[in-house]
Amino acid sequence: MSTPEEDIRPVVTVTLNPAIDQTITVEALRPGHVHRASAVRRNAGGKGVNVASCLADWGTPVVATGLLGSGNAAAFEALFAAKGIADRFVRLPGETRVNVKIADLAAADTTDLNLPGLTADTDALDRVRRTLRELVLPGTPVLLAGSLPDGLPADSYATLTADLRAQGARVVLDSSGPPLAAALAAPDLPFCIKPNRHELEAWAGAPLPAPADLLEAARGLHRSGVAVVVVSLGADGALFVADGPALHARLPAVNALSTVGAGDAMVAGLIAAFGADAPLDGVARLSVAFATAKLGCFGPNLPGADAVRALAGQVELSTL
């Protein structure tokens, strides 16, 4: 007979276009001027990798897969070893891209410079599909996250979602632009999506300036068949739409050491709450707490579980 621990299925994260995030901290960013950096950090990243890292900090078993350049895989391998994340990435010749992030302390903001990376093809995607067939059982939570590398068609996430739905997986999608649009136009929809305001506006093809506009767009996606729609609003928290009343959740402003990866931490909180079969208010509390807790850490990391739970208890919820 299996033990409760054996019944826990690891979360699977899929990152097709990971990156090494190089964060450079300056006192105040002034375009056209010479700056002296106060700190430089390099972290293995990409949306799915960041989510896997936060989930591992929470104590959730995680398997990470996707496409990784063999030329500079050491940073990722060190992260996976340090956090106990199972590494099932498909290696490709070449190097994973490097993203330069300039953290402006005066403005409490970050400027991103995303460099080009690997070029993939349908054979590389098929290798990931075969890996997922080995990993996924009915009920497995699977995250599809981030942009697509050059060479992969825009419907790659739609293809993976159809595969995973056929295997009985619960799919969370966090992407934007054409890959998100293709996935939302496909017959097999993900269980949950988490666009931010700008990504939702890009999908809608129109500005959504008022909270009511965002809410109606999210409700439209829910009516189309996406079970849970979460719209992240940065410092204003997030909207949560599922069956029943929609919710707005937020925490008071905190001093942020780094905003890099806060949205990914929110996705990790969503997945952790789904794994605990939390109701929508519990999903809102935990995901906003994850995002806020991450603001106090550099890189894709969370503080201790007690600190995260304390923040979850402070989340302000309102029914819309």
PDB file of C-alpha atoms in Angstrom:
ATOM      1  CA  MET A   1       0.000   0.000   0.000  1.00  0.00           C
ATOM      2  CA  SER A   2       1.333   3.469  -0.909  1.00  0.00           C
ATOM      3  CA  THR A   3       2.112   6.085   1.692  1.00  0.00           C
ATOM      4  CA  PRO A   4       0.693   9.624   1.452  1.00  0.00           C
ATOM      5  CA  GLU A   5       4.110  10.837   0.290  1.00  0.00           C
ATOM      6  CA  GLU A   6       4.091   8.317  -2.552  1.00  0.00           C
ATOM      7  CA  ASP A   7       0.652   9.557  -3.637  1.00  0.00           C
ATOM      8  CA  ILE A   8       1.949  13.116  -4.117  1.00  0.00           C
ATOM      9  CA  ARG A   9       2.657  13.606  -7.814  1.00  0.00           C
ATOM     10  CA  PRO A  10       5.526  15.986  -8.567  1.00  0.00           C
ATOM     11  CA  VAL A  11       4.710  19.162 -10.411  1.00  0.00           C
ATOM     12  CA  VAL A  12       6.201  19.216 -13.917  1.00  0.00           C
ATOM     13  CA  THR A  13       7.404  22.544 -15.304  1.00  0.00           C
ATOM     14  CA  VAL A  14       8.149  23.020 -19.005  1.00  0.00           C
ATOM     15  CA  THR A  15      10.461  25.853 -20.110  1.00  0.00           C
ATOM     16  CA  LEU A  16      11.169  25.866 -23.832  1.00  0.00           C
ATOM     17  CA  ASN A  17      13.172  29.117 -23.802  1.00  0.00           C
ATOM     18  CA  PRO A  18      15.043  29.351 -20.469  1.00  0.00           C
ATOM     19  CA  ALA A  19      17.595  32.028 -19.684  1.00  0.00           C
ATOM     20  CA  ILE A  20      20.425  32.949 -17.398  1.00  0.00           C
ATOM     21  CA  ASP A  21      19.278  36.144 -15.687  1.00  0.00           C
ATOM     22  CA  GLN A  22      22.121  38.574 -15.046  1.00  0.00           C
ATOM     23  CA  THR A  23      20.789  41.257 -12.682  1.00  0.00           C
ATOM     24  CA  ILE A  24      22.856  44.440 -12.441  1.00  0.00           C
ATOM     25  CA  THR A  25      21.922  46.817  -9.606  1.00  0.00           C
ATOM     26  CA  VAL A  26      22.487  50.576  -9.991  1.00  0.00           C
ATOM     27  CA  GLU A  27      21.533  53.465  -7.712  1.00  0.00           C
ATOM     28  CA  ALA A  28      19.635  55.269 -10.501  1.00  0.00           C
ATOM     29  CA  LEU A  29      19.401  54.338 -14.190  1.00  0.00           C
ATOM     30  CA  ARG A  30      20.123  57.300 -16.496  1.00  0.00           C
ATOM     31  CA  PRO A  31      20.123  56.371 -20.212  1.00  0.00           C
ATOM     32  CA  GLY A  32      23.197  57.641 -22.027  1.00  0.00           C
ATOM     33  CA  HIS A  33      25.325  57.866 -18.865  1.00  0.00           C
ATOM     34  CA  VAL A  34      28.090  55.696 -17.422  1.00  0.00           C
ATOM     35  CA  HIS A  35      26.992  53.754 -14.319  1.00  0.00           C
ATOM     36  CA  ARG A  36      28.868  51.987 -11.547  1.00  0.00           C
ATOM     37  CA  ALA A  37      26.992  48.867 -10.548  1.00  0.00           C
ATOM     38  CA  SER A  38      26.568  48.168  -6.852  1.00  0.00           C
ATOM     39  CA  ALA A  39      25.936  44.445  -7.369  1.00  0.00           C
ATOM     40  CA  VAL A  40      25.783  41.782 -10.081  1.00  0.00           C
ATOM     41  CA  ARG A  41      23.982  38.466  -9.761  1.00  0.00           C
ATOM     42  CA  ARG A  42      23.560  35.570 -12.198  1.00  0.00           C
ATOM     43  CA  ASN A  43      20.682  33.143 -11.774  1.00  0.00           C
ATOM     44  CA  ALA A  44      19.474  30.247 -13.865  1.00  0.00           C
ATOM     45  CA  GLY A  45      16.044  31.386 -14.944  1.00  0.00           C
ATOM     46  CA  GLY A  46      13.185  31.372 -17.371  1.00  0.00           C
ATOM     47  CA  LYS A  47       9.584  31.306 -16.200  1.00  0.00           C
ATOM     48  CA  GLY A  48       9.257  27.561 -15.632  1.00  0.00           C
ATOM     49  CA  VAL A  49      12.655  27.334 -13.939  1.00  0.00           C
ATOM     50  CA  ASN A  50      11.741  30.197 -11.605  1.00  0.00           C
ATOM     51  CA  VAL A  51       8.442  28.529 -10.728  1.00  0.00           C
ATOM     52  CA  ALA A  52      10.202  25.211 -10.079  1.00  0.00           C
ATOM     53  CA  SER A  53      12.678  26.988  -7.781  1.00  0.00           C
ATOM     54  CA  CYS A  54       9.924  28.640  -5.725  1.00  0.00           C
ATOM     55  CA  LEU A  55       7.937  25.413  -5.473  1.00  0.00           C
ATOM     56  CA  ALA A  56      11.044  23.577  -4.287  1.00  0.00           C
ATOM     57  CA  ASP A  57      11.500  26.223  -1.569  1.00  0.00           C
ATOM     58  CA  TRP A  58       7.894  25.567  -0.517  1.00  0.00           C
ATOM     59  CA  GLY A  59       8.661  21.839  -0.261  1.00  0.00           C
ATOM     60  CA  THR A  60       6.805  20.680  -3.377  1.00  0.00           C
ATOM     61  CA  PRO A  61       8.455  17.909  -5.432  1.00  0.00           C
ATOM     62  CA  VAL A  62       9.248  19.267  -8.907  1.00  0.00           C
ATOM     63  CA  VAL A  63      10.484  17.885 -12.207  1.00  0.00           C
ATOM     64  CA  ALA A  64      11.809  20.480 -14.669  1.00  0.00           C
ATOM     65  CA  THR A  65      11.964  19.856 -18.401  1.00  0.00           C
ATOM     66  CA  GLY A  66      12.172  21.814 -21.646  1.00  0.00           C
ATOM     67  CA  LEU A  67      15.078  22.822 -23.892  1.00  0.00           C
ATOM     68  CA  LEU A  68      18.510  23.759 -22.563  1.00  0.00           C
ATOM     69  CA  GLY A  69      21.747  24.684 -24.315  1.00  0.00           C
ATOM     70  CA  SER A  70      24.518  22.263 -23.421  1.00  0.00           C
ATOM     71  CA  GLY A  71      27.180  24.984 -23.658  1.00  0.00           C
ATOM     72  CA  ASN A  72      26.223  26.801 -20.454  1.00  0.00           C
ATOM     73  CA  ALA A  73      24.002  24.315 -18.633  1.00  0.00           C
ATOM     74  CA  ALA A  74      26.140  24.338 -15.475  1.00  0.00           C
ATOM     75  CA  ALA A  75      24.220  27.198 -13.836  1.00  0.00           C
ATOM     76  CA  PHE A  76      20.955  25.299 -14.253  1.00  0.00           C
ATOM     77  CA  GLU A  77      22.438  22.007 -13.077  1.00  0.00           C
ATOM     78  CA  ALA A  78      23.777  23.710  -9.943  1.00  0.00           C
ATOM     79  CA  LEU A  79      20.342  25.195  -9.162  1.00  0.00           C
ATOM     80  CA  PHE A  80      18.581  21.874  -9.678  1.00  0.00           C
ATOM     81  CA  ALA A  81      21.090  20.037  -7.480  1.00  0.00           C
ATOM     82  CA  ALA A  82      20.908  22.664  -4.723  1.00  0.00           C
ATOM     83  CA  LYS A  83      17.110  22.624  -4.586  1.00  0.00           C
ATOM     84  CA  GLY A  84      16.414  18.960  -5.262  1.00  0.00           C
ATOM     85  CA  ILE A  85      14.664  19.616  -8.585  1.00  0.00           C
ATOM     86  CA  ALA A  86      14.665  16.615 -10.924  1.00  0.00           C
ATOM     87  CA  ASP A  87      16.389  17.600 -14.191  1.00  0.00           C
ATOM     88  CA  ARG A  88      14.739  16.183 -17.315  1.00  0.00           C
ATOM     89  CA  PHE A  89      15.719  18.969 -19.709  1.00  0.00           C
ATOM     90  CA  VAL A  90      16.481  18.061 -23.311  1.00  0.00           C
ATOM     91  CA  ARG A  91      19.983  19.324 -24.173  1.00  0.00           C
ATOM     92  CA  LEU A  92      20.592  21.063 -27.504  1.00  0.00           C
ATOM     93  CA  PRO A  93      23.914  22.190 -28.990  1.00  0.00           C
ATOM     94  CA  GLY A  94      24.757  25.813 -28.234  1.00  0.00           C
ATOM     95  CA  GLU A  95      24.143  28.127 -25.310  1.00  0.00           C
ATOM     96  CA  THR A  96      20.998  29.135 -23.470  1.00  0.00           C
ATOM     97  CA  ARG A  97      20.282  32.872 -23.824  1.00  0.00           C
ATOM     98  CA  VAL A  98      21.347  35.465 -21.254  1.00  0.00           C
ATOM     99  CA  ASN A  99      18.889  38.133 -20.092  1.00  0.00           C
ATOM    100  CA  VAL A 100      20.353  41.328 -18.642  1.00  0.00           C
ATOM    101  CA  LYS A 101      18.160  42.962 -15.997  1.00  0.00           C
ATOM    102  CA  ILE A 102      19.063  46.428 -14.713  1.00  0.00           C
ATOM    103  CA  ALA A 103      17.619  46.988 -11.242  1.00  0.00           C
ATOM    104  CA  ASP A 104      17.109  50.716 -10.603  1.00  0.00           C
ATOM    105  CA  LEU A 105      17.060  51.275  -6.845  1.00  0.00           C
ATOM    106  CA  ALA A 106      15.862  54.895  -7.057  1.00  0.00           C
ATOM    107  CA  ALA A 107      12.851  54.033  -9.207  1.00  0.00           C
ATOM    108  CA  ALA A 108      12.290  50.582  -7.633  1.00  0.00           C
ATOM    109  CA  ASP A 109      12.010  49.277 -11.186  1.00  0.00           C
ATOM    110  CA  THR A 110      13.786  46.846 -13.511  1.00  0.00           C
ATOM    111  CA  THR A 111      14.762  47.264 -17.178  1.00  0.00           C
ATOM    112  CA  ASP A 112      15.130  44.030 -19.170  1.00  0.00           C
ATOM    113  CA  LEU A 113      17.441  43.368 -22.119  1.00  0.00           C
ATOM    114  CA  ASN A 114      16.649  39.897 -23.480  1.00  0.00           C
ATOM    115  CA  LEU A 115      19.406  38.520 -25.706  1.00  0.00           C
ATOM    116  CA  PRO A 116      18.894  35.976 -28.505  1.00  0.00           C
ATOM    117  CA  GLY A 117      19.263  32.314 -27.608  1.00  0.00           C
ATOM    118  CA  LEU A 118      18.828  28.831 -28.996  1.00  0.00           C
ATOM    119  CA  THR A 119      17.111  27.952 -32.250  1.00  0.00           C
ATOM    120  CA  ALA A 120      14.925  24.845 -31.967  1.00  0.00           C
ATOM    121  CA  ASP A 121      12.921  22.760 -34.426  1.00  0.00           C
ATOM    122  CA  THR A 122       9.982  20.366 -34.347  1.00  0.00           C
ATOM    123  CA  ASP A 123      12.328  17.460 -33.599  1.00  0.00           C
ATOM    124  CA  ALA A 124      13.416  19.220 -30.397  1.00  0.00           C
ATOM    125  CA  LEU A 125       9.750  19.783 -29.473  1.00  0.00           C
ATOM    126  CA  ASP A 126       9.020  16.114 -30.150  1.00  0.00           C
ATOM    127  CA  ARG A 127      11.791  15.137 -27.741  1.00  0.00           C
ATOM    128  CA  VAL A 128      10.088  17.233 -25.057  1.00  0.00           C
ATOM    129  CA  ARG A 129       6.732  15.613 -25.904  1.00  0.00           C
ATOM    130  CA  ARG A 130       8.268  12.160 -25.459  1.00  0.00           C
ATOM    131  CA  THR A 131       9.762  13.219 -22.127  1.00  0.00           C
ATOM    132  CA  LEU A 132       6.358  14.446 -20.936  1.00  0.00           C
ATOM    133  CA  ARG A 133       4.731  11.147 -21.927  1.00  0.00           C
ATOM    134  CA  GLU A 134       7.172   9.448 -19.542  1.00  0.00           C
ATOM    135  CA  LEU A 135       6.578  11.905 -16.688  1.00  0.00           C
ATOM    136  CA  VAL A 136       2.868  12.692 -16.711  1.00  0.00           C
ATOM    137  CA  LEU A 137       0.142  10.623 -15.072  1.00  0.00           C
ATOM    138  CA  PRO A 138      -3.546  11.536 -14.686  1.00  0.00           C
ATOM    139  CA  GLY A 139      -3.822  14.436 -12.265  1.00  0.00           C
ATOM    140  CA  THR A 140      -0.231  15.643 -12.693  1.00  0.00           C
ATOM    141  CA  PRO A 141       0.041  19.461 -12.515  1.00  0.00           C
ATOM    142  CA  VAL A 142       2.014  20.687 -15.543  1.00  0.00           C
ATOM    143  CA  LEU A 143       3.175  24.263 -16.136  1.00  0.00           C
ATOM    144  CA  LEU A 144       3.895  25.506 -19.658  1.00  0.00           C
ATOM    145  CA  ALA A 145       5.717  28.797 -19.262  1.00  0.00           C
ATOM    146  CA  GLY A 146       7.521  31.547 -21.083  1.00  0.00           C
ATOM    147  CA  SER A 147       8.297  32.484 -24.653  1.00  0.00           C
ATOM    148  CA  LEU A 148       9.172  30.127 -27.485  1.00  0.00           C
ATOM    149  CA  PRO A 149      12.674  29.863 -28.973  1.00  0.00           C
ATOM    150  CA  ASP A 150      13.267  30.750 -32.603  1.00  0.00           C
ATOM    151  CA  GLY A 151      12.226  27.922 -34.895  1.00  0.00           C
ATOM    152  CA  LEU A 152       9.187  26.664 -32.985  1.00  0.00           C
ATOM    153  CA  PRO A 153       5.695  27.436 -34.314  1.00  0.00           C
ATOM    154  CA  ALA A 154       3.352  29.673 -32.348  1.00  0.00           C
ATOM    155  CA  ASP A 155       0.990  26.754 -31.681  1.00  0.00           C
ATOM    156  CA  SER A 156       3.631  24.756 -29.758  1.00  0.00           C
ATOM    157  CA  TYR A 157       1.876  25.306 -26.417  1.00  0.00           C
ATOM    158  CA  ALA A 158      -1.454  24.396 -27.992  1.00  0.00           C
ATOM    159  CA  THR A 159       0.127  21.124 -29.182  1.00  0.00           C
ATOM    160  CA  LEU A 160       1.554  20.369 -25.732  1.00  0.00           C
ATOM    161  CA  THR A 161      -1.742  21.263 -24.033  1.00  0.00           C
ATOM    162  CA  ALA A 162      -3.627  18.806 -26.260  1.00  0.00           C
ATOM    163  CA  ASP A 163      -1.079  16.069 -25.449  1.00  0.00           C
ATOM    164  CA  LEU A 164      -1.244  16.769 -21.727  1.00  0.00           C
ATOM    165  CA  ARG A 165      -5.027  16.997 -21.570  1.00  0.00           C
ATOM    166  CA  ALA A 166      -5.172  13.576 -23.262  1.00  0.00           C
ATOM    167  CA  GLN A 167      -2.894  12.265 -20.487  1.00  0.00           C
ATOM    168  CA  GLY A 168      -5.194  13.689 -17.814  1.00  0.00           C
ATOM    169  CA  ALA A 169      -2.850  16.478 -16.708  1.00  0.00           C
ATOM    170  CA  ARG A 170      -3.980  19.791 -15.206  1.00  0.00           C
ATOM    171  CA  VAL A 171      -2.285  22.403 -17.389  1.00  0.00           C
ATOM    172  CA  VAL A 172      -1.291  25.885 -16.203  1.00  0.00           C
ATOM    173  CA  LEU A 173      -0.149  28.192 -19.013  1.00  0.00           C
ATOM    174  CA  ASP A 174       1.859  31.376 -18.444  1.00  0.00           C
ATOM    175  CA  SER A 175       2.820  32.861 -21.793  1.00  0.00           C
ATOM    176  CA  SER A 176       1.950  35.834 -23.977  1.00  0.00           C
ATOM    177  CA  GLY A 177       1.603  37.055 -27.557  1.00  0.00           C
ATOM    178  CA  PRO A 178       1.017  34.580 -30.398  1.00  0.00           C
ATOM    179  CA  PRO A 179       1.750  31.435 -28.286  1.00  0.00           C
ATOM    180  CA  LEU A 180      -0.946  32.457 -25.784  1.00  0.00           C
ATOM    181  CA  ALA A 181      -3.385  33.414 -28.534  1.00  0.00           C
ATOM    182  CA  ALA A 182      -2.858  30.092 -30.336  1.00  0.00           C
ATOM    183  CA  ALA A 183      -3.374  28.128 -27.112  1.00  0.00           C
ATOM    184  CA  LEU A 184      -6.601  30.011 -26.331  1.00  0.00           C
ATOM    185  CA  ALA A 185      -7.912  29.457 -29.878  1.00  0.00           C
ATOM    186  CA  ALA A 186      -7.343  25.682 -29.726  1.00  0.00           C
ATOM    187  CA  PRO A 187     -10.013  23.098 -28.845  1.00  0.00           C
ATOM    188  CA  ASP A 188      -8.101  21.842 -25.785  1.00  0.00           C
ATOM    189  CA  LEU A 189      -7.758  24.732 -23.344  1.00  0.00           C
ATOM    190  CA  PRO A 190      -5.473  24.959 -20.317  1.00  0.00           C
ATOM    191  CA  PHE A 191      -6.949  24.687 -16.823  1.00  0.00           C
ATOM    192  CA  CYS A 192      -5.460  28.024 -15.730  1.00  0.00           C
ATOM    193  CA  ILE A 193      -3.791  31.036 -17.333  1.00  0.00           C
ATOM    194  CA  LYS A 194      -2.084  34.029 -15.670  1.00  0.00           C
ATOM    195  CA  PRO A 195      -1.674  36.990 -18.016  1.00  0.00           C
ATOM    196  CA  ASN A 196      -0.698  40.387 -16.713  1.00  0.00           C
ATOM    197  CA  ARG A 197      -2.620  43.513 -17.750  1.00  0.00           C
ATOM    198  CA  HIS A 198      -0.504  44.149 -20.871  1.00  0.00           C
ATOM    199  CA  GLU A 199      -0.600  40.509 -21.983  1.00  0.00           C
ATOM    200  CA  LEU A 200      -4.387  40.430 -21.606  1.00  0.00           C
ATOM    201  CA  GLU A 201      -4.711  43.660 -23.598  1.00  0.00           C
ATOM    202  CA  ALA A 202      -2.501  42.220 -26.348  1.00  0.00           C
ATOM    203  CA  TRP A 203      -4.698  39.112 -26.498  1.00  0.00           C
ATOM    204  CA  ALA A 204      -7.894  41.214 -26.523  1.00  0.00           C
ATOM    205  CA  GLY A 205      -6.502  43.541 -29.196  1.00  0.00           C
ATOM    206  CA  ALA A 206      -7.680  46.623 -27.308  1.00  0.00           C
ATOM    207  CA  PRO A 207      -6.811  48.660 -24.217  1.00  0.00           C
ATOM    208  CA  LEU A 208      -8.462  47.550 -20.978  1.00  0.00           C
ATOM    209  CA  PRO A 209      -8.049  50.698 -18.892  1.00  0.00           C
ATOM    210  CA  ALA A 210     -10.634  50.123 -16.175  1.00  0.00           C
ATOM    211  CA  PRO A 211     -10.869  47.267 -13.669  1.00  0.00           C
ATOM    212  CA  ALA A 212     -14.281  46.418 -15.112  1.00  0.00           C
ATOM    213  CA  ASP A 213     -12.709  45.989 -18.575  1.00  0.00           C
ATOM    214  CA  LEU A 214     -10.086  43.590 -17.216  1.00  0.00           C
ATOM    215  CA  LEU A 215     -12.720  41.679 -15.300  1.00  0.00           C
ATOM    216  CA  GLU A 216     -14.978  41.281 -18.325  1.00  0.00           C
ATOM    217  CA  ALA A 217     -12.084  40.038 -20.484  1.00  0.00           C
ATOM    218  CA  ALA A 218     -11.143  37.505 -17.799  1.00  0.00           C
ATOM    219  CA  ARG A 219     -14.753  36.383 -17.436  1.00  0.00           C
ATOM    220  CA  GLY A 220     -14.965  35.924 -21.195  1.00  0.00           C
ATOM    221  CA  LEU A 221     -11.977  33.586 -21.102  1.00  0.00           C
ATOM    222  CA  HIS A 222     -13.537  31.676 -18.218  1.00  0.00           C
ATOM    223  CA  ARG A 223     -16.800  31.313 -20.144  1.00  0.00           C
ATOM    224  CA  SER A 224     -14.826  29.950 -23.106  1.00  0.00           C
ATOM    225  CA  GLY A 225     -13.582  27.062 -20.963  1.00  0.00           C
ATOM    226  CA  VAL A 226     -10.512  28.174 -18.974  1.00  0.00           C
ATOM    227  CA  ALA A 227     -11.371  27.065 -15.435  1.00  0.00           C
ATOM    228  CA  VAL A 228      -9.275  29.677 -13.594  1.00  0.00           C
ATOM    229  CA  VAL A 229      -8.178  33.033 -15.041  1.00  0.00           C
ATOM    230  CA  VAL A 230      -5.760  35.145 -12.981  1.00  0.00           C
ATOM    231  CA  VAL A 231      -4.786  38.645 -14.095  1.00  0.00           C
ATOM    232  CA  SER A 232      -1.699  39.932 -12.275  1.00  0.00           C
ATOM    233  CA  LEU A 233      -1.665  43.678 -11.621  1.00  0.00           C
ATOM    234  CA  GLY A 234       1.771  44.244 -10.099  1.00  0.00           C
ATOM    235  CA  ALA A 235       1.585  46.288  -6.905  1.00  0.00           C
ATOM    236  CA  ASP A 236      -2.223  46.272  -7.183  1.00  0.00           C
ATOM    237  CA  GLY A 237      -2.382  42.509  -6.629  1.00  0.00           C
ATOM    238  CA  ALA A 238      -4.416  40.302  -8.956  1.00  0.00           C
ATOM    239  CA  LEU A 239      -7.891  39.432 -10.203  1.00  0.00           C
ATOM    240  CA  PHE A 240      -9.119  35.842  -9.812  1.00  0.00           C
ATOM    241  CA  VAL A 241     -11.968  34.523 -11.956  1.00  0.00           C
ATOM    242  CA  ALA A 242     -13.443  31.030 -11.683  1.00  0.00           C
ATOM    243  CA  ASP A 243     -16.879  29.599 -10.899  1.00  0.00           C
ATOM    244  CA  GLY A 244     -18.690  31.891  -8.478  1.00  0.00           C
ATOM    245  CA  PRO A 245     -17.821  35.481  -7.560  1.00  0.00           C
ATOM    246  CA  ALA A 246     -14.567  36.945  -8.850  1.00  0.00           C
ATOM    247  CA  LEU A 247     -11.991  38.187  -6.350  1.00  0.00           C
ATOM    248  CA  HIS A 248      -9.438  40.960  -6.127  1.00  0.00           C
ATOM    249  CA  ALA A 249      -6.491  40.214  -3.826  1.00  0.00           C
ATOM    250  CA  ARG A 250      -3.617  42.450  -2.760  1.00  0.00           C
ATOM    251  CA  LEU A 251      -1.107  43.094  -0.015  1.00  0.00           C
ATOM    252  CA  PRO A 252       0.145  46.486   1.165  1.00  0.00           C
ATOM    253  CA  ALA A 253       3.293  47.740  -0.567  1.00  0.00           C
ATOM    254  CA  VAL A 254       6.594  46.305   0.668  1.00  0.00           C
ATOM    255  CA  ASN A 255      10.231  47.304   0.146  1.00  0.00           C
ATOM    256  CA  ALA A 256      11.369  45.164  -2.772  1.00  0.00           C
ATOM    257  CA  LEU A 257      14.939  43.915  -3.070  1.00  0.00           C
ATOM    258  CA  SER A 258      14.115  42.636  -6.565  1.00  0.00           C
ATOM    259  CA  THR A 259      10.919  42.499  -8.624  1.00  0.00           C
ATOM    260  CA  VAL A 260      12.477  39.958 -11.007  1.00  0.00           C
ATOM    261  CA  GLY A 261      10.405  36.767 -10.983  1.00  0.00           C
ATOM    262  CA  ALA A 262       7.519  38.049  -8.847  1.00  0.00           C
ATOM    263  CA  GLY A 263       4.994  36.950 -11.475  1.00  0.00           C
ATOM    264  CA  ASP A 264       6.629  33.529 -11.605  1.00  0.00           C
ATOM    265  CA  ALA A 265       6.377  33.277  -7.818  1.00  0.00           C
ATOM    266  CA  MET A 266       2.654  34.024  -8.136  1.00  0.00           C
ATOM    267  CA  VAL A 267       2.312  31.120 -10.573  1.00  0.00           C
ATOM    268  CA  ALA A 268       4.140  28.880  -8.099  1.00  0.00           C
ATOM    269  CA  GLY A 269       1.651  29.932  -5.435  1.00  0.00           C
ATOM    270  CA  LEU A 270      -1.249  29.118  -7.766  1.00  0.00           C
ATOM    271  CA  ILE A 271       0.109  25.628  -8.394  1.00  0.00           C
ATOM    272  CA  ALA A 272       0.797  25.039  -4.699  1.00  0.00           C
ATOM    273  CA  ALA A 273      -2.774  26.075  -3.859  1.00  0.00           C
ATOM    274  CA  PHE A 274      -4.233  23.905  -6.619  1.00  0.00           C
ATOM    275  CA  GLY A 275      -2.255  20.971  -5.237  1.00  0.00           C
ATOM    276  CA  ALA A 276      -3.853  21.548  -1.847  1.00  0.00           C
ATOM    277  CA  ASP A 277      -7.358  21.710  -3.461  1.00  0.00           C
ATOM    278  CA  ALA A 278      -7.774  25.204  -2.013  1.00  0.00           C
ATOM    279  CA  PRO A 279     -10.949  27.193  -2.780  1.00  0.00           C
ATOM    280  CA  LEU A 280     -10.569  30.345  -4.863  1.00  0.00           C
ATOM    281  CA  ASP A 281      -9.984  32.587  -1.840  1.00  0.00           C
ATOM    282  CA  GLY A 282      -7.210  30.246  -0.682  1.00  0.00           C
ATOM    283  CA  VAL A 283      -5.701  30.269  -4.177  1.00  0.00           C
ATOM    284  CA  ALA A 284      -5.760  34.074  -4.156  1.00  0.00           C
ATOM    285  CA  ARG A 285      -4.195  34.359  -0.719  1.00  0.00           C
ATOM    286  CA  LEU A 286      -1.356  31.933  -1.331  1.00  0.00           C
ATOM    287  CA  SER A 287      -0.427  33.133  -4.810  1.00  0.00           C
ATOM    288  CA  VAL A 288      -0.320  36.806  -3.767  1.00  0.00           C
ATOM    289  CA  ALA A 289       1.678  35.830  -0.673  1.00  0.00           C
ATOM    290  CA  PHE A 290       4.205  33.935  -2.836  1.00  0.00           C
ATOM    291  CA  ALA A 291       4.620  36.961  -5.115  1.00  0.00           C
ATOM    292  CA  THR A 292       5.024  39.384  -2.211  1.00  0.00           C
ATOM    293  CA  ALA A 293       7.403  37.103  -0.305  1.00  0.00           C
ATOM    294  CA  LYS A 294       9.634  36.809  -3.362  1.00  0.00           C
ATOM    295  CA  LEU A 295      10.060  40.612  -3.464  1.00  0.00           C
ATOM    296  CA  GLY A 296      12.262  40.315  -0.388  1.00  0.00           C
ATOM    297  CA  CYS A 297      14.640  37.839  -2.080  1.00  0.00           C
ATOM    298  CA  PHE A 298      17.103  38.076  -4.948  1.00  0.00           C
ATOM    299  CA  GLY A 299      16.633  35.461  -7.639  1.00  0.00           C
ATOM    300  CA  PRO A 300      13.866  32.841  -7.896  1.00  0.00           C
ATOM    301  CA  ASN A 301      13.698  32.179  -4.156  1.00  0.00           C
ATOM    302  CA  LEU A 302      11.196  32.271  -1.292  1.00  0.00           C
ATOM    303  CA  PRO A 303      11.727  32.819   2.426  1.00  0.00           C
ATOM    304  CA  GLY A 304      10.623  30.163   4.915  1.00  0.00           C
ATOM    305  CA  ALA A 305       7.120  28.708   4.759  1.00  0.00           C
ATOM    306  CA  ASP A 306       6.081  30.410   8.011  1.00  0.00           C
ATOM    307  CA  ALA A 307       6.837  33.836   6.528  1.00  0.00           C
ATOM    308  CA  VAL A 308       4.791  33.026   3.423  1.00  0.00           C
ATOM    309  CA  ARG A 309       1.850  31.760   5.494  1.00  0.00           C
ATOM    310  CA  ALA A 310       1.954  34.936   7.601  1.00  0.00           C
ATOM    311  CA  LEU A 311       1.688  37.039   4.440  1.00  0.00           C
ATOM    312  CA  ALA A 312      -1.199  34.881   3.169  1.00  0.00           C
ATOM    313  CA  GLY A 313      -3.090  35.719   6.317  1.00  0.00           C
ATOM    314  CA  GLN A 314      -2.651  39.437   5.629  1.00  0.00           C
ATOM    315  CA  VAL A 315      -3.932  39.408   2.046  1.00  0.00           C
ATOM    316  CA  GLU A 316      -6.824  41.801   1.510  1.00  0.00           C
ATOM    317  CA  LEU A 317      -9.662  40.157  -0.442  1.00  0.00           C
ATOM    318  CA  SER A 318     -12.634  41.844  -2.048  1.00  0.00           C
ATOM    319  CA  THR A 319     -15.489  40.275  -4.008  1.00  0.00           C
ATOM    320  CA  LEU A 320     -16.189  41.759  -7.426  1.00  0.00           C
TER     321      LEU A 320
END
